[in-house]
Amino acid sequence: MTGQNDLIAFDPRGVVETEPRALALRARSLDGLRLGVLDNTKWNANRLLRKTVAKLQQEYSFAAVSYYRKESFSQDADPALIETIAADNDIVLTAIGD
Amino acid sequence: MAQQARVVTSAEAEANVVPVPPGTDLVEWYFQQGWTDGLPVVPPTRAMVDAVVEALGGGPHFVECKVPPRYGSLSREVLAINMVMAGCKPEYAPIVRAAMLALTTDAFNLNGVQATTHMAAPLLIVNGPIAREIGMNGDCNAFGSGNRANATIGRALRLVLLNVGGGWPGELDKSTLGHPGKYTYCVAENEAGSPWAPYHVEKGFSPKDSTVFVLAAEPPHSVTNHVANDPEGILDSIVSAMSTIANNNAVSSGHCAVIIGPEHARTIAGKGWTRHDVRSYLAMHAYNLFSEITFNERYGKIYNRNLPKWYKREPGSRIPIVPSPDHIHLFVIGGAAGRFSAFIPGWGHMSSPVLRSIDTVDESGARRAPICVDGTCYL
């Protein structure tokens, strides 16, 4: 409540309406999981991701490694692509690679 | 700045109203909240906010749009608050609203524009009677300082992008460098000084319509040519400014703006060249070689998926700066004296500029409602 002698100021930010969503369960071990790799098509993303996957594979044994590509690095991925990645993989690796 | 203390009513005890202790320096208070663009803001009063809401048609809680990447709701009251903070007059409201609706059109991809490491900032160019009515500047120093409407309309957009959109530097705005247009980047076309029909008329609007055009843009690059007395000579200088491998159009294609100064425009139009002739000449002659934009494969083979599929990717191939003449948005802007023009690169194919009519009332009292699909003309 405002007091009788208070000044008023205005909050210029507007309301953010969000629905809380729980994070997916974190994997305890990477061995035996299906790894999805999402390339955002930035200049160096593919190179960075492939080298990272190679390093991970030295340490872990994945059941499968699948590569995916966004159409544009500056636009949202196609929802159908996100659904496919979610359905066919246990964990996902992505990077900006600017 | 001295503030006038007043008693607030219970109706004001709502989401957008914040009580502050008597004697508070509100200019400093807004800085402390992190709600400014780095310059002092005008502390809004209830009367000032209400006047802008009224100019927007009332309905303070009507949500005009949501502003990414924060996706804050831009209600008319919140828009009014930011406009007052920027120093806008209420009569600027139709322009600011239309510009925000244009910026939040999906095709513009404001989410990407706000967050990119590139320096792009939304450029707003206003056409039609409203620009004259509110005293916008498309004349001397149009892109510079000195005009309240230009300065505060552009600033209001930036405050909304910061406060509602959350485009705070280093947080959701990851621009490596930014550019000065991120304070304000708003001009009018110099329709009176142009030998051609205005931009929006070229796109099919009536001269009586008022429009906003928004483009995710780099800063203007000056083009000087004090010698040429023909279209080709002047346009070759613009072609030279366009044909570098460093601007974003060169490597990411998409749209750009070309600003023809009135002296240059008169020379070009005096030889019978139309707007379309100018855009076609620039589109045809502004290019780099594929070997140049791929650094002669010094860093390995490059395909560059950002360029159209149909470009031939061979060392000697010409890679146009824009894929077609329609990707060049031509405006006549500037003072009567001076043989200067400007090239304004865009962000790239990731964002489409948007042209939108402004909901205004003409001299007969008739409402000129937005036209095109949903009031938005996709370019």
PDB file of N, CA, C and O in Angstrom, chain A residues 1-17 39 41-43 46-47 69 71-76 98, chain B residues 4-8 16-20 22 29-30 35 44 46 66 70 72-73 78 82 85 109 117 163-164 305-306 347 350:
ATOM      1  N   MET A   1       0.848  -1.201   0.000  1.00  0.00           N
ATOM      2  CA  MET A   1       0.000   0.000   0.000  1.00  0.00           C
ATOM      3  C   MET A   1       0.881   1.247   0.000  1.00  0.00           C
ATOM      4  O   MET A   1       1.939   1.291   0.597  1.00  0.00           O
ATOM      5  N   THR A   2       0.434   2.255  -0.658  1.00  0.00           N
ATOM      6  CA  THR A   2       1.172   3.509  -0.656  1.00  0.00           C
ATOM      7  C   THR A   2       0.713   4.369   0.503  1.00  0.00           C
ATOM      8  O   THR A   2      -0.455   4.369   0.876  1.00  0.00           O
ATOM      9  N   GLY A   3       1.662   5.121   1.052  1.00  0.00           N
ATOM     10  CA  GLY A   3       1.321   6.036   2.143  1.00  0.00           C
ATOM     11  C   GLY A   3       0.775   7.340   1.598  1.00  0.00           C
ATOM     12  O   GLY A   3       0.937   7.647   0.412  1.00  0.00           O
ATOM     13  N   GLN A   4       0.146   8.092   2.472  1.00  0.00           N
ATOM     14  CA  GLN A   4      -0.496   9.338   2.039  1.00  0.00           C
ATOM     15  C   GLN A   4       0.475  10.334   1.425  1.00  0.00           C
ATOM     16  O   GLN A   4       0.111  11.123   0.571  1.00  0.00           O
ATOM     17  N   ASN A   5       1.740  10.311   1.882  1.00  0.00           N
ATOM     18  CA  ASN A   5       2.688  11.308   1.385  1.00  0.00           C
ATOM     19  C   ASN A   5       3.689  10.744   0.387  1.00  0.00           C
ATOM     20  O   ASN A   5       4.652  11.401   0.026  1.00  0.00           O
ATOM     21  N   ASP A   6       3.488   9.501  -0.010  1.00  0.00           N
ATOM     22  CA  ASP A   6       4.441   8.894  -0.941  1.00  0.00           C
ATOM     23  C   ASP A   6       4.347   9.519  -2.324  1.00  0.00           C
ATOM     24  O   ASP A   6       3.286   9.970  -2.759  1.00  0.00           O
ATOM     25  N   LEU A   7       5.508   9.524  -2.996  1.00  0.00           N
ATOM     26  CA  LEU A   7       5.528   9.780  -4.435  1.00  0.00           C
ATOM     27  C   LEU A   7       5.163   8.477  -5.132  1.00  0.00           C
ATOM     28  O   LEU A   7       5.273   7.403  -4.534  1.00  0.00           O
ATOM     29  N   ILE A   8       4.763   8.568  -6.351  1.00  0.00           N
ATOM     30  CA  ILE A   8       4.640   7.319  -7.100  1.00  0.00           C
ATOM     31  C   ILE A   8       5.618   7.331  -8.260  1.00  0.00           C
ATOM     32  O   ILE A   8       5.934   8.375  -8.830  1.00  0.00           O
ATOM     33  N   ALA A   9       6.112   6.153  -8.531  1.00  0.00           N
ATOM     34  CA  ALA A   9       6.932   5.934  -9.716  1.00  0.00           C
ATOM     35  C   ALA A   9       6.247   4.826 -10.513  1.00  0.00           C
ATOM     36  O   ALA A   9       5.299   4.197 -10.037  1.00  0.00           O
ATOM     37  N   PHE A  10       6.733   4.612 -11.726  1.00  0.00           N
ATOM     38  CA  PHE A  10       6.088   3.615 -12.584  1.00  0.00           C
ATOM     39  C   PHE A  10       7.103   2.562 -13.012  1.00  0.00           C
ATOM     40  O   PHE A  10       8.217   2.887 -13.413  1.00  0.00           O
ATOM     41  N   ASP A  11       6.679   1.323 -12.941  1.00  0.00           N
ATOM     42  CA  ASP A  11       7.516   0.203 -13.370  1.00  0.00           C
ATOM     43  C   ASP A  11       7.312   0.019 -14.878  1.00  0.00           C
ATOM     44  O   ASP A  11       6.189  -0.276 -15.310  1.00  0.00           O
ATOM     45  N   PRO A  12       8.367   0.184 -15.684  1.00  0.00           N
ATOM     46  CA  PRO A  12       8.194   0.145 -17.147  1.00  0.00           C
ATOM     47  C   PRO A  12       8.371  -1.232 -17.767  1.00  0.00           C
ATOM     48  O   PRO A  12       8.465  -1.336 -18.989  1.00  0.00           O
ATOM     49  N   ARG A  13       8.409  -2.283 -16.950  1.00  0.00           N
ATOM     50  CA  ARG A  13       8.848  -3.572 -17.494  1.00  0.00           C
ATOM     51  C   ARG A  13       7.739  -4.456 -18.054  1.00  0.00           C
ATOM     52  O   ARG A  13       8.004  -5.344 -18.861  1.00  0.00           O
ATOM     53  N   GLY A  14       6.515  -4.266 -17.627  1.00  0.00           N
ATOM     54  CA  GLY A  14       5.452  -5.151 -18.097  1.00  0.00           C
ATOM     55  C   GLY A  14       5.543  -6.524 -17.462  1.00  0.00           C
ATOM     56  O   GLY A  14       6.598  -6.948 -17.009  1.00  0.00           O
ATOM     57  N   VAL A  15       4.436  -7.205 -17.473  1.00  0.00           N
ATOM     58  CA  VAL A  15       4.334  -8.507 -16.801  1.00  0.00           C
ATOM     59  C   VAL A  15       4.833  -9.614 -17.726  1.00  0.00           C
ATOM     60  O   VAL A  15       4.577  -9.587 -18.928  1.00  0.00           O
ATOM     61  N   VAL A  16       5.530 -10.557 -17.150  1.00  0.00           N
ATOM     62  CA  VAL A  16       5.896 -11.773 -17.905  1.00  0.00           C
ATOM     63  C   VAL A  16       5.012 -12.909 -17.422  1.00  0.00           C
ATOM     64  O   VAL A  16       5.012 -13.229 -16.234  1.00  0.00           O
ATOM     65  N   GLU A  17       4.239 -13.446 -18.335  1.00  0.00           N
ATOM     66  CA  GLU A  17       3.362 -14.565 -17.980  1.00  0.00           C
ATOM     67  C   GLU A  17       4.054 -15.860 -18.345  1.00  0.00           C
ATOM     68  O   GLU A  17       4.298 -16.128 -19.522  1.00  0.00           O
ATOM     69  N   ASP A  39      23.405 -28.974 -34.192  1.00  0.00           N
ATOM     70  CA  ASP A  39      24.260 -27.937 -34.789  1.00  0.00           C
ATOM     71  C   ASP A  39      23.364 -26.733 -35.089  1.00  0.00           C
ATOM     72  O   ASP A  39      22.390 -26.855 -35.819  1.00  0.00           O
ATOM     73  N   THR A  41      24.219 -24.219 -36.820  1.00  0.00           N
ATOM     74  CA  THR A  41      24.727 -23.745 -38.128  1.00  0.00           C
ATOM     75  C   THR A  41      25.546 -22.470 -38.029  1.00  0.00           C
ATOM     76  O   THR A  41      25.807 -21.823 -39.036  1.00  0.00           O
ATOM     77  N   LYS A  42      25.968 -22.093 -36.829  1.00  0.00           N
ATOM     78  CA  LYS A  42      26.943 -21.002 -36.724  1.00  0.00           C
ATOM     79  C   LYS A  42      28.244 -21.443 -37.397  1.00  0.00           C
ATOM     80  O   LYS A  42      28.494 -22.632 -37.594  1.00  0.00           O
ATOM     81  N   TRP A  43      29.094 -20.452 -37.692  1.00  0.00           N
ATOM     82  CA  TRP A  43      30.285 -20.713 -38.515  1.00  0.00           C
ATOM     83  C   TRP A  43      31.113 -21.893 -38.003  1.00  0.00           C
ATOM     84  O   TRP A  43      31.598 -22.709 -38.772  1.00  0.00           O
ATOM     85  N   ASN A  46      29.651 -26.733 -36.001  1.00  0.00           N
ATOM     86  CA  ASN A  46      29.832 -28.137 -36.386  1.00  0.00           C
ATOM     87  C   ASN A  46      31.208 -28.644 -35.946  1.00  0.00           C
ATOM     88  O   ASN A  46      31.340 -29.733 -35.398  1.00  0.00           O
ATOM     89  N   ARG A  47      32.231 -27.814 -36.196  1.00  0.00           N
ATOM     90  CA  ARG A  47      33.600 -28.198 -35.848  1.00  0.00           C
ATOM     91  C   ARG A  47      33.721 -28.398 -34.328  1.00  0.00           C
ATOM     92  O   ARG A  47      34.275 -29.373 -33.852  1.00  0.00           O
ATOM     93  N   ARG A  69      20.506 -30.523 -37.438  1.00  0.00           N
ATOM     94  CA  ARG A  69      20.908 -29.169 -37.827  1.00  0.00           C
ATOM     95  C   ARG A  69      19.711 -28.239 -37.850  1.00  0.00           C
ATOM     96  O   ARG A  69      18.665 -28.591 -38.414  1.00  0.00           O
ATOM     97  N   GLU A  71      17.774 -24.890 -39.214  1.00  0.00           N
ATOM     98  CA  GLU A  71      17.766 -24.248 -40.525  1.00  0.00           C
ATOM     99  C   GLU A  71      18.525 -22.928 -40.483  1.00  0.00           C
ATOM    100  O   GLU A  71      19.165 -22.536 -41.443  1.00  0.00           O
ATOM    101  N   SER A  72      18.424 -22.219 -39.367  1.00  0.00           N
ATOM    102  CA  SER A  72      19.100 -20.930 -39.238  1.00  0.00           C
ATOM    103  C   SER A  72      19.548 -20.746 -37.794  1.00  0.00           C
ATOM    104  O   SER A  72      18.795 -21.029 -36.863  1.00  0.00           O
ATOM    105  N   PHE A  73      20.766 -20.241 -37.623  1.00  0.00           N
ATOM    106  CA  PHE A  73      21.276 -20.090 -36.259  1.00  0.00           C
ATOM    107  C   PHE A  73      20.539 -19.018 -35.471  1.00  0.00           C
ATOM    108  O   PHE A  73      20.595 -18.994 -34.253  1.00  0.00           O
ATOM    109  N   SER A  74      19.847 -18.130 -36.176  1.00  0.00           N
ATOM    110  CA  SER A  74      19.207 -17.015 -35.487  1.00  0.00           C
ATOM    111  C   SER A  74      17.705 -17.180 -35.343  1.00  0.00           C
ATOM    112  O   SER A  74      17.026 -16.257 -34.925  1.00  0.00           O
ATOM    113  N   GLN A  75      17.218 -18.329 -35.712  1.00  0.00           N
ATOM    114  CA  GLN A  75      15.783 -18.560 -35.584  1.00  0.00           C
ATOM    115  C   GLN A  75      15.532 -19.854 -34.816  1.00  0.00           C
ATOM    116  O   GLN A  75      16.397 -20.727 -34.764  1.00  0.00           O
ATOM    117  N   ASP A  76      14.336 -19.933 -34.234  1.00  0.00           N
ATOM    118  CA  ASP A  76      13.997 -21.120 -33.455  1.00  0.00           C
ATOM    119  C   ASP A  76      14.069 -22.369 -34.334  1.00  0.00           C
ATOM    120  O   ASP A  76      13.760 -22.318 -35.530  1.00  0.00           O
ATOM    121  N   ASP A  98      30.343 -19.528 -32.425  1.00  0.00           N
ATOM    122  CA  ASP A  98      30.445 -18.255 -33.157  1.00  0.00           C
ATOM    123  C   ASP A  98      31.856 -18.059 -33.727  1.00  0.00           C
ATOM    124  O   ASP A  98      32.814 -18.605 -33.204  1.00  0.00           O
TER     125      ASP A  98
ATOM    126  N   GLN B   4       6.883  16.623  -7.853  1.00  0.00           N
ATOM    127  CA  GLN B   4       5.676  17.084  -7.195  1.00  0.00           C
ATOM    128  C   GLN B   4       5.050  15.928  -6.414  1.00  0.00           C
ATOM    129  O   GLN B   4       4.667  14.921  -7.004  1.00  0.00           O
ATOM    130  N   ALA B   5       4.973  16.082  -5.089  1.00  0.00           N
ATOM    131  CA  ALA B   5       4.365  15.034  -4.280  1.00  0.00           C
ATOM    132  C   ALA B   5       2.847  15.093  -4.432  1.00  0.00           C
ATOM    133  O   ALA B   5       2.262  16.157  -4.557  1.00  0.00           O
ATOM    134  N   ARG B   6       2.213  13.949  -4.487  1.00  0.00           N
ATOM    135  CA  ARG B   6       0.757  13.926  -4.569  1.00  0.00           C
ATOM    136  C   ARG B   6       0.244  12.663  -3.883  1.00  0.00           C
ATOM    137  O   ARG B   6       0.974  11.676  -3.717  1.00  0.00           O
ATOM    138  N   VAL B   7      -0.985  12.730  -3.477  1.00  0.00           N
ATOM    139  CA  VAL B   7      -1.603  11.575  -2.838  1.00  0.00           C
ATOM    140  C   VAL B   7      -2.031  10.592  -3.921  1.00  0.00           C
ATOM    141  O   VAL B   7      -2.636  10.984  -4.916  1.00  0.00           O
ATOM    142  N   VAL B   8      -1.679   9.338  -3.730  1.00  0.00           N
ATOM    143  CA  VAL B   8      -2.092   8.346  -4.715  1.00  0.00           C
ATOM    144  C   VAL B   8      -3.411   7.717  -4.284  1.00  0.00           C
ATOM    145  O   VAL B   8      -3.712   7.611  -3.102  1.00  0.00           O
ATOM    146  N   ASN B  16       1.849  -1.581 -12.094  1.00  0.00           N
ATOM    147  CA  ASN B  16       2.863  -0.712 -12.671  1.00  0.00           C
ATOM    148  C   ASN B  16       3.240   0.470 -11.781  1.00  0.00           C
ATOM    149  O   ASN B  16       4.092   1.263 -12.141  1.00  0.00           O
ATOM    150  N   VAL B  17       2.572   0.625 -10.650  1.00  0.00           N
ATOM    151  CA  VAL B  17       2.819   1.774  -9.783  1.00  0.00           C
ATOM    152  C   VAL B  17       3.660   1.347  -8.592  1.00  0.00           C
ATOM    153  O   VAL B  17       3.388   0.339  -7.952  1.00  0.00           O
ATOM    154  N   VAL B  18       4.694   2.137  -8.329  1.00  0.00           N
ATOM    155  CA  VAL B  18       5.609   1.825  -7.231  1.00  0.00           C
ATOM    156  C   VAL B  18       5.659   3.036  -6.296  1.00  0.00           C
ATOM    157  O   VAL B  18       6.026   4.126  -6.734  1.00  0.00           O
ATOM    158  N   PRO B  19       5.300   2.866  -5.024  1.00  0.00           N
ATOM    159  CA  PRO B  19       5.427   3.992  -4.098  1.00  0.00           C
ATOM    160  C   PRO B  19       6.888   4.226  -3.740  1.00  0.00           C
ATOM    161  O   PRO B  19       7.633   3.265  -3.537  1.00  0.00           O
ATOM    162  N   VAL B  20       7.280   5.462  -3.683  1.00  0.00           N
ATOM    163  CA  VAL B  20       8.653   5.794  -3.270  1.00  0.00           C
ATOM    164  C   VAL B  20       8.563   6.884  -2.204  1.00  0.00           C
ATOM    165  O   VAL B  20       7.606   7.675  -2.191  1.00  0.00           O
ATOM    166  N   PRO B  22       8.790  10.225   0.081  1.00  0.00           N
ATOM    167  CA  PRO B  22       8.810  11.652  -0.287  1.00  0.00           C
ATOM    168  C   PRO B  22      10.247  12.153  -0.368  1.00  0.00           C
ATOM    169  O   PRO B  22      11.108  11.704   0.385  1.00  0.00           O
ATOM    170  N   TRP B  29      16.525   7.577  -8.975  1.00  0.00           N
ATOM    171  CA  TRP B  29      15.815   6.350  -8.613  1.00  0.00           C
ATOM    172  C   TRP B  29      15.658   5.420  -9.819  1.00  0.00           C
ATOM    173  O   TRP B  29      15.887   4.210  -9.729  1.00  0.00           O
ATOM    174  N   TYR B  30      15.301   5.991 -10.977  1.00  0.00           N
ATOM    175  CA  TYR B  30      15.156   5.149 -12.176  1.00  0.00           C
ATOM    176  C   TYR B  30      16.503   4.544 -12.590  1.00  0.00           C
ATOM    177  O   TYR B  30      16.565   3.404 -13.048  1.00  0.00           O
ATOM    178  N   TRP B  35      16.422   0.865 -15.044  1.00  0.00           N
ATOM    179  CA  TRP B  35      15.351   0.970 -16.028  1.00  0.00           C
ATOM    180  C   TRP B  35      15.589   2.082 -17.040  1.00  0.00           C
ATOM    181  O   TRP B  35      14.639   2.579 -17.650  1.00  0.00           O
ATOM    182  N   PRO B  44       7.799   9.610 -15.039  1.00  0.00           N
ATOM    183  CA  PRO B  44       6.388   9.749 -15.433  1.00  0.00           C
ATOM    184  C   PRO B  44       5.496  10.123 -14.246  1.00  0.00           C
ATOM    185  O   PRO B  44       5.748   9.697 -13.121  1.00  0.00           O
ATOM    186  N   ARG B  46       1.190  10.308 -13.168  1.00  0.00           N
ATOM    187  CA  ARG B  46      -0.056   9.671 -13.583  1.00  0.00           C
ATOM    188  C   ARG B  46      -0.693  10.433 -14.743  1.00  0.00           C
ATOM    189  O   ARG B  46      -1.176   9.839 -15.707  1.00  0.00           O
ATOM    190  N   LYS B  66       3.809  -8.825 -27.147  1.00  0.00           N
ATOM    191  CA  LYS B  66       4.817  -9.274 -26.182  1.00  0.00           C
ATOM    192  C   LYS B  66       6.183  -9.089 -26.817  1.00  0.00           C
ATOM    193  O   LYS B  66       6.352  -9.317 -28.009  1.00  0.00           O
ATOM    194  N   ARG B  70      12.567 -11.362 -23.499  1.00  0.00           N
ATOM    195  CA  ARG B  70      11.952 -11.543 -22.169  1.00  0.00           C
ATOM    196  C   ARG B  70      10.466 -11.865 -22.289  1.00  0.00           C
ATOM    197  O   ARG B  70       9.875 -12.459 -21.406  1.00  0.00           O
ATOM    198  N   GLY B  72       7.988  -9.755 -22.177  1.00  0.00           N
ATOM    199  CA  GLY B  72       7.140  -8.954 -21.315  1.00  0.00           C
ATOM    200  C   GLY B  72       5.919  -8.481 -22.096  1.00  0.00           C
ATOM    201  O   GLY B  72       5.973  -8.272 -23.318  1.00  0.00           O
ATOM    202  N   SER B  73       4.801  -8.315 -21.383  1.00  0.00           N
ATOM    203  CA  SER B  73       3.569  -7.850 -22.026  1.00  0.00           C
ATOM    204  C   SER B  73       3.609  -6.335 -22.161  1.00  0.00           C
ATOM    205  O   SER B  73       3.754  -5.629 -21.169  1.00  0.00           O
ATOM    206  N   VAL B  78       2.027   0.344 -20.067  1.00  0.00           N
ATOM    207  CA  VAL B  78       3.475   0.141 -20.041  1.00  0.00           C
ATOM    208  C   VAL B  78       4.131   0.869 -21.223  1.00  0.00           C
ATOM    209  O   VAL B  78       5.199   1.475 -21.081  1.00  0.00           O
ATOM    210  N   ASN B  82       6.950   3.984 -20.829  1.00  0.00           N
ATOM    211  CA  ASN B  82       8.239   4.057 -21.531  1.00  0.00           C
ATOM    212  C   ASN B  82       8.312   5.271 -22.450  1.00  0.00           C
ATOM    213  O   ASN B  82       9.363   5.888 -22.589  1.00  0.00           O
ATOM    214  N   MET B  85       8.953   8.292 -20.264  1.00  0.00           N
ATOM    215  CA  MET B  85      10.347   8.236 -19.807  1.00  0.00           C
ATOM    216  C   MET B  85      11.303   8.703 -20.910  1.00  0.00           C
ATOM    217  O   MET B  85      12.331   9.331 -20.648  1.00  0.00           O
ATOM    218  N   ASN B 109      11.732 -11.284 -36.509  1.00  0.00           N
ATOM    219  CA  ASN B 109      12.607 -12.070 -35.629  1.00  0.00           C
ATOM    220  C   ASN B 109      13.305 -11.186 -34.601  1.00  0.00           C
ATOM    221  O   ASN B 109      14.531 -11.182 -34.476  1.00  0.00           O
ATOM    222  N   THR B 117      25.036 -11.400 -31.450  1.00  0.00           N
ATOM    223  CA  THR B 117      26.336 -10.785 -31.209  1.00  0.00           C
ATOM    224  C   THR B 117      26.621  -9.676 -32.226  1.00  0.00           C
ATOM    225  O   THR B 117      27.497  -8.848 -32.008  1.00  0.00           O
ATOM    226  N   ASN B 163      13.404  -2.549 -21.306  1.00  0.00           N
ATOM    227  CA  ASN B 163      12.610  -2.793 -20.099  1.00  0.00           C
ATOM    228  C   ASN B 163      11.616  -3.940 -20.270  1.00  0.00           C
ATOM    229  O   ASN B 163      11.464  -4.770 -19.376  1.00  0.00           O
ATOM    230  N   VAL B 164      10.932  -3.969 -21.379  1.00  0.00           N
ATOM    231  CA  VAL B 164       9.900  -4.991 -21.591  1.00  0.00           C
ATOM    232  C   VAL B 164      10.515  -6.218 -22.283  1.00  0.00           C
ATOM    233  O   VAL B 164      10.203  -7.352 -21.940  1.00  0.00           O
ATOM    234  N   ARG B 305      26.088 -21.371 -45.753  1.00  0.00           N
ATOM    235  CA  ARG B 305      24.662 -21.700 -45.870  1.00  0.00           C
ATOM    236  C   ARG B 305      23.761 -20.467 -45.741  1.00  0.00           C
ATOM    237  O   ARG B 305      22.559 -20.555 -45.957  1.00  0.00           O
ATOM    238  N   ASN B 306      24.347 -19.333 -45.338  1.00  0.00           N
ATOM    239  CA  ASN B 306      23.516 -18.132 -45.181  1.00  0.00           C
ATOM    240  C   ASN B 306      23.200 -17.461 -46.507  1.00  0.00           C
ATOM    241  O   ASN B 306      22.325 -16.603 -46.577  1.00  0.00           O
ATOM    242  N   TRP B 347      20.949  -6.867 -41.098  1.00  0.00           N
ATOM    243  CA  TRP B 347      21.509  -7.944 -40.261  1.00  0.00           C
ATOM    244  C   TRP B 347      21.742  -9.206 -41.098  1.00  0.00           C
ATOM    245  O   TRP B 347      22.687  -9.946 -40.897  1.00  0.00           O
ATOM    246  N   MET B 350      18.202 -13.457 -41.716  1.00  0.00           N
ATOM    247  CA  MET B 350      17.549 -13.946 -40.500  1.00  0.00           C
ATOM    248  C   MET B 350      16.372 -13.058 -40.079  1.00  0.00           C
ATOM    249  O   MET B 350      15.586 -13.433 -39.210  1.00  0.00           O
TER     250      MET B 350
END
